[in-house]
Tab-separated table of C-alpha atoms in Angstrom:
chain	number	residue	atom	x	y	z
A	30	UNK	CA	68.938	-48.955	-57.710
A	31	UNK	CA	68.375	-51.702	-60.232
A	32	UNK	CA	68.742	-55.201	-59.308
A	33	UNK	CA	71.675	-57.347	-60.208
A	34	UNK	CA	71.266	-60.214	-62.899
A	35	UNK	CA	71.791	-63.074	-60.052
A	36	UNK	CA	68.963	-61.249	-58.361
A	37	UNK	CA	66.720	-61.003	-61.580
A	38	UNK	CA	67.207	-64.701	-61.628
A	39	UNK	CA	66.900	-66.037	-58.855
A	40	UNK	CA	63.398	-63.953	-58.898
A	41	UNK	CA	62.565	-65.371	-62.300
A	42	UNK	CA	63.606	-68.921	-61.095
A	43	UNK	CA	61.250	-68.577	-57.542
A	44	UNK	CA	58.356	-67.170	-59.458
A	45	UNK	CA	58.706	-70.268	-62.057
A	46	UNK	CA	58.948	-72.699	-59.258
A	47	UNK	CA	55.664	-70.576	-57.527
A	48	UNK	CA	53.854	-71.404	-60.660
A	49	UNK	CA	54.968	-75.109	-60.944
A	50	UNK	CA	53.955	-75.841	-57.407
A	51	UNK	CA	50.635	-74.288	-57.773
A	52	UNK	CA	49.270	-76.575	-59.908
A	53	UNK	CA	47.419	-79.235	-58.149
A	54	UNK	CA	47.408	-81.447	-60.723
A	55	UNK	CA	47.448	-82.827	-64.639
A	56	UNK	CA	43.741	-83.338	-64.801
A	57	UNK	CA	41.253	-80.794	-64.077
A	58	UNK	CA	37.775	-80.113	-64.168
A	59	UNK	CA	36.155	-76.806	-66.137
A	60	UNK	CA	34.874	-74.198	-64.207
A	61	UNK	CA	31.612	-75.080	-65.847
A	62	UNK	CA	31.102	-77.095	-63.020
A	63	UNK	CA	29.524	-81.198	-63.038
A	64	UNK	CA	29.088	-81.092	-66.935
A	65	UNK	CA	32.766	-79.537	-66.810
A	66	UNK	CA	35.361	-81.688	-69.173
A	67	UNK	CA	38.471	-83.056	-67.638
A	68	UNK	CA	41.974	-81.328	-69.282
A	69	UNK	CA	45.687	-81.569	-69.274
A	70	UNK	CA	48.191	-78.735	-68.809
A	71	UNK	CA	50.349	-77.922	-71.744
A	72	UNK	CA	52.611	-75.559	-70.782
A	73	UNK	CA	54.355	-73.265	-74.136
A	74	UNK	CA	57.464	-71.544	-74.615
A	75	UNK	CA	57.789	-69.825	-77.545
A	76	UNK	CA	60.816	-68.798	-77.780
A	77	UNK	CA	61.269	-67.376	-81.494
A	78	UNK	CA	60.141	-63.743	-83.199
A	79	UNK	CA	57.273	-65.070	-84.780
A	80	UNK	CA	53.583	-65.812	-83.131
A	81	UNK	CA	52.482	-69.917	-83.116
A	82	UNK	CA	49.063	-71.882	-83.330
A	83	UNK	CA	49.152	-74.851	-81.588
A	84	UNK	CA	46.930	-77.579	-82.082
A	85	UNK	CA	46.230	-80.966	-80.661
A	86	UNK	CA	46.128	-83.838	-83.306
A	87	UNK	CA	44.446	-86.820	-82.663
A	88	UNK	CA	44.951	-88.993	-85.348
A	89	UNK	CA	47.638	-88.866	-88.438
A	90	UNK	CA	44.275	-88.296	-90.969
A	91	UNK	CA	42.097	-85.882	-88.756
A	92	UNK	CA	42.963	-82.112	-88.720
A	93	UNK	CA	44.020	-81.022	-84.843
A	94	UNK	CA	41.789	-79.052	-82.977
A	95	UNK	CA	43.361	-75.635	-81.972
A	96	UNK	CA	44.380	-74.989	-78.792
A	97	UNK	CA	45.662	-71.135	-78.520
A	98	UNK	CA	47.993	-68.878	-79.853
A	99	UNK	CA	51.704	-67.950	-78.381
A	100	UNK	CA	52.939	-65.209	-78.695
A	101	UNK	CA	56.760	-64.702	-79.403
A	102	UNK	CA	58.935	-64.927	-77.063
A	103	UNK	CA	56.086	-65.627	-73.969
A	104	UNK	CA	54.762	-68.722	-72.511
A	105	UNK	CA	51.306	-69.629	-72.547
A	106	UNK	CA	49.426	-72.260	-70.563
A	107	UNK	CA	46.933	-74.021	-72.491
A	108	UNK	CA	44.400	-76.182	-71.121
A	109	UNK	CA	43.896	-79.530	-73.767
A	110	UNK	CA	40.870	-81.535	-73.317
A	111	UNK	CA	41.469	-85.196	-72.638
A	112	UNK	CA	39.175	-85.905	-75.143
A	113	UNK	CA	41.929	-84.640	-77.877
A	114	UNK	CA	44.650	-87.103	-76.503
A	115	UNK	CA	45.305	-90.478	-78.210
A	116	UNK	CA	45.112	-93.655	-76.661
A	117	UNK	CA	47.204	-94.267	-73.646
A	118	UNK	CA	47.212	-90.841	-72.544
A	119	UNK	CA	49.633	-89.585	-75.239
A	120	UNK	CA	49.494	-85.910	-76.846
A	121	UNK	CA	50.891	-84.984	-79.960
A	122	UNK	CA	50.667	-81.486	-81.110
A	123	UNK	CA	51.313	-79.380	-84.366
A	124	UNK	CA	52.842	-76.000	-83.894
A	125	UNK	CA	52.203	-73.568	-86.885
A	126	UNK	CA	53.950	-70.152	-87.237
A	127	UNK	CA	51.118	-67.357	-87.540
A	128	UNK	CA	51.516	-65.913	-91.474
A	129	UNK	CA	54.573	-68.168	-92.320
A	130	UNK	CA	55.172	-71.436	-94.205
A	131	UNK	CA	56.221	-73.492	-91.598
A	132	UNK	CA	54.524	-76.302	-88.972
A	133	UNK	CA	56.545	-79.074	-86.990
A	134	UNK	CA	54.350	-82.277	-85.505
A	135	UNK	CA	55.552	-83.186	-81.710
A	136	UNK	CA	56.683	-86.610	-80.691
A	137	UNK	CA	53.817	-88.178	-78.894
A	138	UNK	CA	54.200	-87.658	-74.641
A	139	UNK	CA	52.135	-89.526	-72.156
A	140	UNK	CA	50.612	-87.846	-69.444
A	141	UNK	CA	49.057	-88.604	-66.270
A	142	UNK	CA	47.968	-87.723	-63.050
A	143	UNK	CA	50.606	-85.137	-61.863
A	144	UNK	CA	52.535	-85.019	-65.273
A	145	UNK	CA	51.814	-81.868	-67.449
A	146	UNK	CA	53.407	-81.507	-71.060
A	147	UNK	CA	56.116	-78.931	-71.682
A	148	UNK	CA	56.433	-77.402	-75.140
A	149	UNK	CA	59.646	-75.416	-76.340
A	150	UNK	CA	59.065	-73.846	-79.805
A	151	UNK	CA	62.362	-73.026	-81.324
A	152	UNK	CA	62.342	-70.980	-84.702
A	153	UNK	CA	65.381	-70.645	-86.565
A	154	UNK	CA	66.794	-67.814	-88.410
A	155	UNK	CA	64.236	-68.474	-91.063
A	156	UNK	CA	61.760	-69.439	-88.760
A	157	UNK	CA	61.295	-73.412	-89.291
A	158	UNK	CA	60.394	-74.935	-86.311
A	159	UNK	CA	62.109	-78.282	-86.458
A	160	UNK	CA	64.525	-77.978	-83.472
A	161	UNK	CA	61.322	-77.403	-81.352
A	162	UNK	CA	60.939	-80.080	-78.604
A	163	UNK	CA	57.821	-81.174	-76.412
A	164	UNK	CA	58.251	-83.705	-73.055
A	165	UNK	CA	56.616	-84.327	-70.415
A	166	UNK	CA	57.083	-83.711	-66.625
A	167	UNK	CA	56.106	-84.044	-63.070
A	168	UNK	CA	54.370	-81.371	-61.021
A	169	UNK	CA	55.585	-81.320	-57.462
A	170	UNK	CA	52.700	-81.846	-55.174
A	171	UNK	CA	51.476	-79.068	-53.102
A	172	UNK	CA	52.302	-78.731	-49.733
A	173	UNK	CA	49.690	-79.910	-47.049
A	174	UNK	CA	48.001	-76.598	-45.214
């Protein structure tokens, strides 16, 4: 028997919340251990046909440093170095559609300890990207063991 959409939801919806609550935190440290460089969590949505780049920009004149492809219609979680931020924490990011013409620049979020960025790429019809939106939000913390 197949399940029913409230069930297919409310599945969706737990394993979204799993994820969420996973995360310890915004700031990590590599796996490469003490010489390991801290990141933030950018988490993607792409939620249009056509494949992204994203990239982390800096500064208005420097060129942003890519941080991964996503795929259409998937979510990726990309790890940014804190290095790539700007000062005060903030992240701006320019999403690029894979073999198109068009590119959108995020408004600048601040993150934090606890705070991870959130990235919804929204292509239109014609795939511009200009109704895509980034923010920032809190990760609950996890529970004591």
């Amino acid at each position: 028997m197949m399940p029913s959409l409230r069930t297919s939801r409310r599945l969706g919806g737990l394993l979204l919340l799993t994820m969420l609550a996973s995360s310890t935190a915004c700031f990590s440290k590599n796996a490469s251990g003490a010489g390991g460089q801290d990141t933030v969590i950018l988490v993607a949505n792409n939620r249009g046909f056509y494949d992204v780049n994203v990239y982390a920009v800096r500064t208005a004149q420097a060129l942003g440093r890519r941080l991964g492809t996503v795929t259409g219609n998937s979510t990726a979680t990309l790890k940014v170095p804190v290095s790539e931020l700007q000062p005060g924490g903030m992240l701006v990011v320019q999403v690029r559609s894979v073999g198109g013409r068009f590119s959108w620049f995020s408004p600048a979020v601040q993150l934090g300890t606890g705070i991870i960025a959130r990235l919804d790429v929204i292509q239109t019809a014609n795939g511009a990207l200009n109704q895509s939106q980034m923010y920032s939000q809190v990760v609950p913390p996890s529970e004591p063991r």
